[in-house]
Coordinates of C-alpha atoms and ligand atoms in Angstrom, one line a residue:
M16 CA 20.5 -63.7 -60.0
E17 CA 22.7 -64.4 -57.0
L18 CA 23.9 -67.7 -56.1
D19 CA 24.0 -69.6 -53.2
E20 CA 25.7 -72.9 -53.0
V21 CA 23.3 -74.1 -50.0
T22 CA 20.7 -74.5 -52.2
I23 CA 22.8 -76.1 -55.0
S24 CA 23.6 -78.5 -52.9
R25 CA 19.9 -79.1 -51.6
A26 CA 18.8 -79.7 -55.1
I27 CA 21.1 -82.0 -55.8
L28 CA 20.5 -84.2 -52.6
A29 CA 16.8 -84.1 -52.8
T30 CA 16.0 -85.0 -56.6
Q31 CA 18.5 -87.6 -56.2
M32 CA 17.5 -89.3 -53.3
E33 CA 13.6 -88.8 -54.4
T34 CA 14.7 -91.0 -57.3
M35 CA 16.6 -93.3 -55.5
V36 CA 13.8 -94.1 -53.0
E37 CA 12.1 -94.5 -56.4
Y38 CA 13.8 -96.6 -57.2
L39 CA 13.8 -99.2 -54.9
D40 CA 11.1 -100.8 -56.2
L41 CA 11.2 -101.3 -60.0
D42 CA 10.4 -104.0 -63.3
V43 CA 13.7 -104.9 -64.7
A44 CA 17.4 -103.8 -62.8
V45 CA 20.0 -103.8 -65.8
V46 CA 23.2 -104.5 -64.5
G47 CA 26.4 -102.9 -66.2
G48 CA 26.0 -99.9 -68.5
G49 CA 28.0 -101.7 -71.7
P50 CA 26.7 -101.4 -75.0
S51 CA 24.4 -104.6 -74.5
G52 CA 22.9 -103.1 -70.8
I53 CA 22.5 -99.6 -72.5
T54 CA 20.5 -100.6 -75.7
C55 CA 18.5 -103.0 -73.4
A56 CA 17.9 -100.4 -71.0
A57 CA 17.0 -97.7 -73.5
L58 CA 14.8 -100.2 -74.9
L59 CA 12.8 -101.7 -72.0
A60 CA 12.3 -98.1 -71.6
E61 CA 10.7 -97.4 -75.0
K62 CA 8.4 -100.4 -74.1
G63 CA 7.4 -98.2 -70.8
V64 CA 9.2 -100.8 -68.6
K65 CA 10.4 -99.2 -65.3
V66 CA 14.3 -99.7 -65.7
G67 CA 17.3 -99.1 -63.5
L68 CA 20.9 -99.1 -64.8
F69 CA 23.6 -99.9 -62.1
E70 CA 27.3 -99.1 -63.3
K71 CA 30.0 -99.1 -60.8
K72 CA 32.3 -97.0 -62.9
L73 CA 31.7 -93.3 -63.2
S74 CA 31.4 -93.5 -66.9
I75 CA 28.6 -95.0 -68.7
G76 CA 30.0 -97.1 -72.1
G77 CA 31.7 -100.2 -70.7
G78 CA 34.1 -101.5 -73.0
M79 CA 33.0 -99.2 -76.2
W80 CA 34.7 -96.3 -75.2
G81 CA 37.8 -97.8 -76.3
G82 CA 37.3 -99.4 -79.3
G83 CA 39.4 -101.8 -80.8
M84 CA 43.5 -101.6 -78.7
M85 CA 42.3 -97.8 -78.1
F86 CA 41.7 -97.1 -81.5
P87 CA 37.9 -95.2 -81.0
R88 CA 35.8 -96.5 -83.3
I89 CA 33.9 -99.9 -83.6
V90 CA 32.6 -102.6 -86.1
V91 CA 29.1 -103.6 -86.6
Q92 CA 28.6 -106.1 -89.2
A93 CA 25.3 -105.8 -91.3
E94 CA 23.0 -107.8 -89.1
A95 CA 23.3 -105.3 -87.2
K96 CA 23.7 -102.1 -89.0
R97 CA 19.9 -101.0 -88.1
I98 CA 20.3 -100.6 -84.8
L99 CA 22.9 -98.0 -85.6
D100 CA 20.5 -96.1 -87.6
R101 CA 17.6 -96.8 -85.6
F102 CA 19.7 -94.5 -82.5
G103 CA 21.2 -92.2 -85.2
I104 CA 24.5 -93.3 -85.1
A105 CA 26.8 -92.5 -88.2
S106 CA 28.4 -95.4 -89.9
K107 CA 30.4 -96.1 -93.0
E108 CA 31.3 -99.0 -95.2
F109 CA 34.4 -99.9 -95.3
E110 CA 34.3 -103.8 -97.0
P111 CA 30.5 -105.1 -98.0
G112 CA 28.8 -105.9 -94.3
Y113 CA 31.0 -104.2 -92.1
H114 CA 30.2 -101.0 -91.2
V115 CA 32.7 -98.9 -88.9
A116 CA 31.2 -96.2 -86.0
K117 CA 32.8 -94.1 -84.1
S118 CA 33.2 -95.5 -79.9
V119 CA 32.3 -91.9 -78.8
E120 CA 29.2 -91.1 -81.2
A121 CA 27.7 -95.0 -80.5
V122 CA 28.0 -94.8 -76.3
S123 CA 26.7 -91.1 -76.1
K124 CA 24.0 -91.8 -78.3
L125 CA 22.7 -94.6 -77.1
T126 CA 23.2 -93.1 -73.7
A127 CA 21.2 -90.3 -74.7
A128 CA 18.2 -92.5 -76.1
A129 CA 18.0 -94.1 -72.8
C130 CA 17.9 -91.1 -70.9
T131 CA 15.2 -89.6 -73.2
A132 CA 13.3 -93.1 -73.2
G133 CA 12.9 -93.0 -69.5
A134 CA 15.6 -95.3 -68.2
E135 CA 17.1 -93.7 -64.9
F136 CA 21.3 -94.2 -64.9
F137 CA 22.9 -94.8 -61.5
N138 CA 26.3 -94.6 -61.6
L139 CA 29.5 -94.7 -59.3
I140 CA 26.7 -98.1 -58.0
A141 CA 27.9 -101.8 -57.9
V142 CA 26.4 -104.5 -57.1
E143 CA 27.7 -106.6 -54.8
D144 CA 25.0 -109.4 -53.8
V145 CA 21.6 -110.9 -54.9
V146 CA 18.1 -111.6 -53.3
I147 CA 16.7 -115.0 -53.7
K148 CA 13.6 -116.2 -51.5
G149 CA 11.6 -119.0 -51.0
D150 CA 10.0 -119.2 -54.3
G151 CA 13.7 -119.2 -55.8
R152 CA 13.4 -116.5 -58.3
L153 CA 15.7 -113.3 -58.1
A154 CA 14.4 -111.0 -56.5
G155 CA 16.4 -108.3 -56.2
L156 CA 19.5 -106.5 -56.1
V157 CA 22.2 -105.6 -52.8
V158 CA 23.7 -102.5 -53.6
N159 CA 26.7 -100.5 -52.5
W160 CA 29.1 -97.1 -53.7
S161 CA 31.2 -98.0 -55.3
P162 CA 34.1 -96.5 -53.5
V163 CA 32.9 -98.0 -50.6
E164 CA 34.2 -101.3 -52.4
M165 CA 37.4 -99.5 -53.7
A166 CA 38.3 -98.7 -50.4
G167 CA 37.6 -102.0 -49.0
L168 CA 35.3 -100.2 -46.4
H169 CA 33.4 -102.6 -43.6
I170 CA 29.9 -100.6 -44.7
D171 CA 26.8 -102.6 -45.1
P172 CA 24.9 -102.4 -48.5
L173 CA 21.3 -101.6 -49.4
T174 CA 19.1 -103.5 -51.0
I175 CA 16.3 -102.5 -54.2
R176 CA 13.4 -105.3 -55.9
C177 CA 12.9 -105.9 -59.1
K178 CA 10.6 -108.0 -61.0
A179 CA 13.8 -108.8 -63.4
V180 CA 17.7 -108.4 -63.6
V181 CA 19.4 -108.3 -66.5
D182 CA 23.0 -109.1 -66.2
A183 CA 24.8 -107.2 -68.4
S184 CA 28.2 -106.9 -66.6
G185 CA 30.5 -108.3 -69.8
H186 CA 33.4 -110.6 -69.1
D187 CA 32.8 -111.0 -65.8
A188 CA 29.1 -112.0 -65.9
T189 CA 29.4 -110.6 -62.1
I190 CA 25.3 -111.5 -61.4
A191 CA 25.7 -114.8 -62.9
H192 CA 28.4 -115.6 -60.5
M193 CA 26.7 -114.1 -57.4
V194 CA 24.3 -116.8 -57.9
A195 CA 26.1 -119.7 -59.0
K196 CA 28.1 -119.2 -55.7
K197 CA 25.3 -118.4 -53.6
G198 CA 24.2 -122.1 -54.5
G199 CA 21.6 -121.6 -58.1
D200 CA 21.5 -123.5 -60.3
L201 CA 23.1 -122.0 -63.0
P202 CA 26.4 -123.6 -64.2
I203 CA 28.9 -120.7 -65.6
R204 CA 31.2 -122.7 -68.6
G205 CA 33.4 -119.5 -68.9
E206 CA 34.2 -117.3 -72.0
G207 CA 36.3 -118.9 -74.9
F208 CA 38.8 -118.2 -76.9
M209 CA 38.7 -115.7 -79.8
W210 CA 36.5 -117.0 -83.1
A211 CA 34.7 -113.6 -84.1
D212 CA 31.8 -115.4 -86.6
R213 CA 31.1 -117.7 -84.3
A214 CA 30.7 -115.6 -80.7
E215 CA 28.6 -113.2 -82.9
G216 CA 26.4 -116.0 -84.7
N217 CA 25.6 -117.8 -81.3
I218 CA 25.2 -114.6 -79.2
L219 CA 21.4 -114.5 -79.6
E220 CA 21.0 -118.2 -78.8
H221 CA 22.9 -117.7 -75.1
T222 CA 20.3 -114.1 -74.9
R223 CA 18.5 -116.2 -72.5
E224 CA 17.1 -116.6 -68.8
V225 CA 19.7 -118.3 -67.2
F226 CA 17.6 -118.7 -63.5
P227 CA 14.0 -117.5 -62.6
G228 CA 14.6 -114.2 -62.8
L229 CA 17.8 -113.6 -64.3
F230 CA 18.4 -112.8 -68.2
V231 CA 22.3 -112.4 -69.6
C232 CA 23.0 -110.5 -72.3
G233 CA 26.4 -109.1 -74.1
M234 CA 29.5 -111.0 -73.0
A235 CA 28.4 -112.3 -70.1
A236 CA 25.3 -114.4 -72.3
N237 CA 28.9 -116.1 -74.1
A238 CA 30.6 -115.9 -70.5
V239 CA 27.8 -118.0 -69.3
A240 CA 27.5 -120.4 -72.1
G241 CA 31.1 -121.2 -72.6
E242 CA 31.2 -119.6 -76.4
C243 CA 33.8 -117.5 -78.0
R244 CA 35.0 -114.0 -77.8
M245 CA 34.7 -112.0 -80.9
G246 CA 36.8 -108.7 -80.3
P247 CA 36.0 -105.3 -81.3
I248 CA 32.7 -106.0 -83.5
F249 CA 29.5 -104.8 -81.4
G250 CA 26.9 -105.9 -83.7
G251 CA 26.1 -108.9 -81.3
M252 CA 26.1 -106.2 -78.3
L253 CA 23.5 -104.3 -79.2
L254 CA 21.4 -107.2 -80.7
S255 CA 21.7 -109.5 -77.7
G256 CA 20.9 -106.2 -75.7
E257 CA 17.6 -105.7 -77.8
R258 CA 16.9 -109.6 -77.4
A259 CA 17.3 -109.1 -73.7
A260 CA 14.4 -106.1 -73.5
D261 CA 12.4 -108.2 -75.7
L262 CA 12.5 -111.2 -73.0
A263 CA 12.9 -108.8 -69.8
A264 CA 9.9 -107.0 -70.7
A265 CA 7.8 -109.9 -72.0
A266 CA 8.9 -111.4 -68.3
V267 CA 7.6 -108.2 -66.4
L268 CA 4.2 -106.9 -68.4
H269 CA 3.4 -110.3 -69.1
P270 CA 4.3 -112.4 -66.2
Ligands
48H9 C1 27.6 -102.7 -61.6 C2 29.1 -103.6 -62.6 C3 29.4 -104.3 -62.1 C4 28.7 -104.8 -60.7 C5 30.5 -105.0 -63.9 O1 31.8 -105.3 -70.6 P1 30.7 -104.0 -71.0 O2 31.2 -103.3 -72.2 O3 29.4 -105.0 -71.7 P2 28.7 -105.5 -72.8 O4 28.4 -107.2 -72.8 O5 27.9 -104.8 -72.8 O6 30.1 -105.5 -74.4 C6 31.1 -106.1 -74.1 C7 32.4 -105.7 -74.7 O7 33.0 -104.1 -74.3 C8 33.2 -106.6 -75.2 O8 33.9 -106.2 -74.2 C9 33.6 -106.9 -76.2 C10 33.0 -107.5 -77.3 N1 34.8 -107.6 -75.8 C11 35.2 -108.9 -77.2 C12 36.4 -109.2 -76.8 O9 36.8 -110.3 -77.3 O10 37.2 -109.2 -75.8 O11 30.2 -103.7 -69.9 C13 29.5 -104.4 -68.6 C14 29.8 -102.7 -67.4 C15 31.0 -101.9 -67.6 O12 31.0 -101.2 -67.4 C16 31.1 -102.4 -65.9 O13 31.9 -101.4 -65.4 C17 30.1 -103.2 -65.5 O14 29.2 -103.4 -65.9 N2 29.7 -103.4 -63.9 N3 28.4 -102.8 -62.7 N4 28.2 -103.8 -60.8 N5 28.8 -105.7 -60.0 N6 30.3 -105.6 -62.8
FE2_10 FE1 35.9 -107.5 -74.2

């Protein structure tokens, strides 16, 4: 076939624009494409929830790509091994209960599962603000191209509407901070020191609705709660993403 450059351009523009318009209204917006956010998006989509994941970076994967200190391996404890298995991520037991997986495989297979289940990924889009109206609920997100933010250009953003938001933005807990900064009743205690056992043991308790319409998961959940960090053990991220999916799905499917 003879290739036409303009048809290629039209194909990209037409299909992506259509998707962006379709996702101006969605059930759950997940902010952050790290391990907790991708897991959450995959499981939400599997439940039939219309979910869009917004990631400011070019690549999905967050802090999982780099494993521990750039060694691309992650450790997952016994309690979360079933999630590796569920997504077909190979692992080896190093010592009883310590399962090692390759970070590249883990990111890729979680992302692939989320795509197959119907989650829509919007990379290179940064969430820069939130929408809160008279009823006091988080009702949407204000988004802009990350390169606009990086270049410091004065370009106004666009807005999406959603029934719930999952803050999976990692250590920075960016959405929780935005809500707090704009006067929402959301105390943020800040992340604590390294204590893997404690951090992983408590993360599910911290994975919850912290403000009407806002759920926190992954490292953001511990950062909001003033909980410890855990280093490159990722079971808590996967389990927290799963729990956030259960909570957000219940909120939007049976309000
Ligand atoms: C769009 C945004 C925005 C924004 C941030 O850091 P992550 O990998 O997050 P988690 O919680 O899924 O996983 C944490 C894990 O990677 C980790 O760091 C651990 C376990 N640390 C332990 C320790 O002791 O250090 O991913 C968050 C993603 C990133 O890709 C950001 O780019 C993205 O969120 N993000 N995307 N709009 N405003 N803010
Ligand atoms: Fe980290």
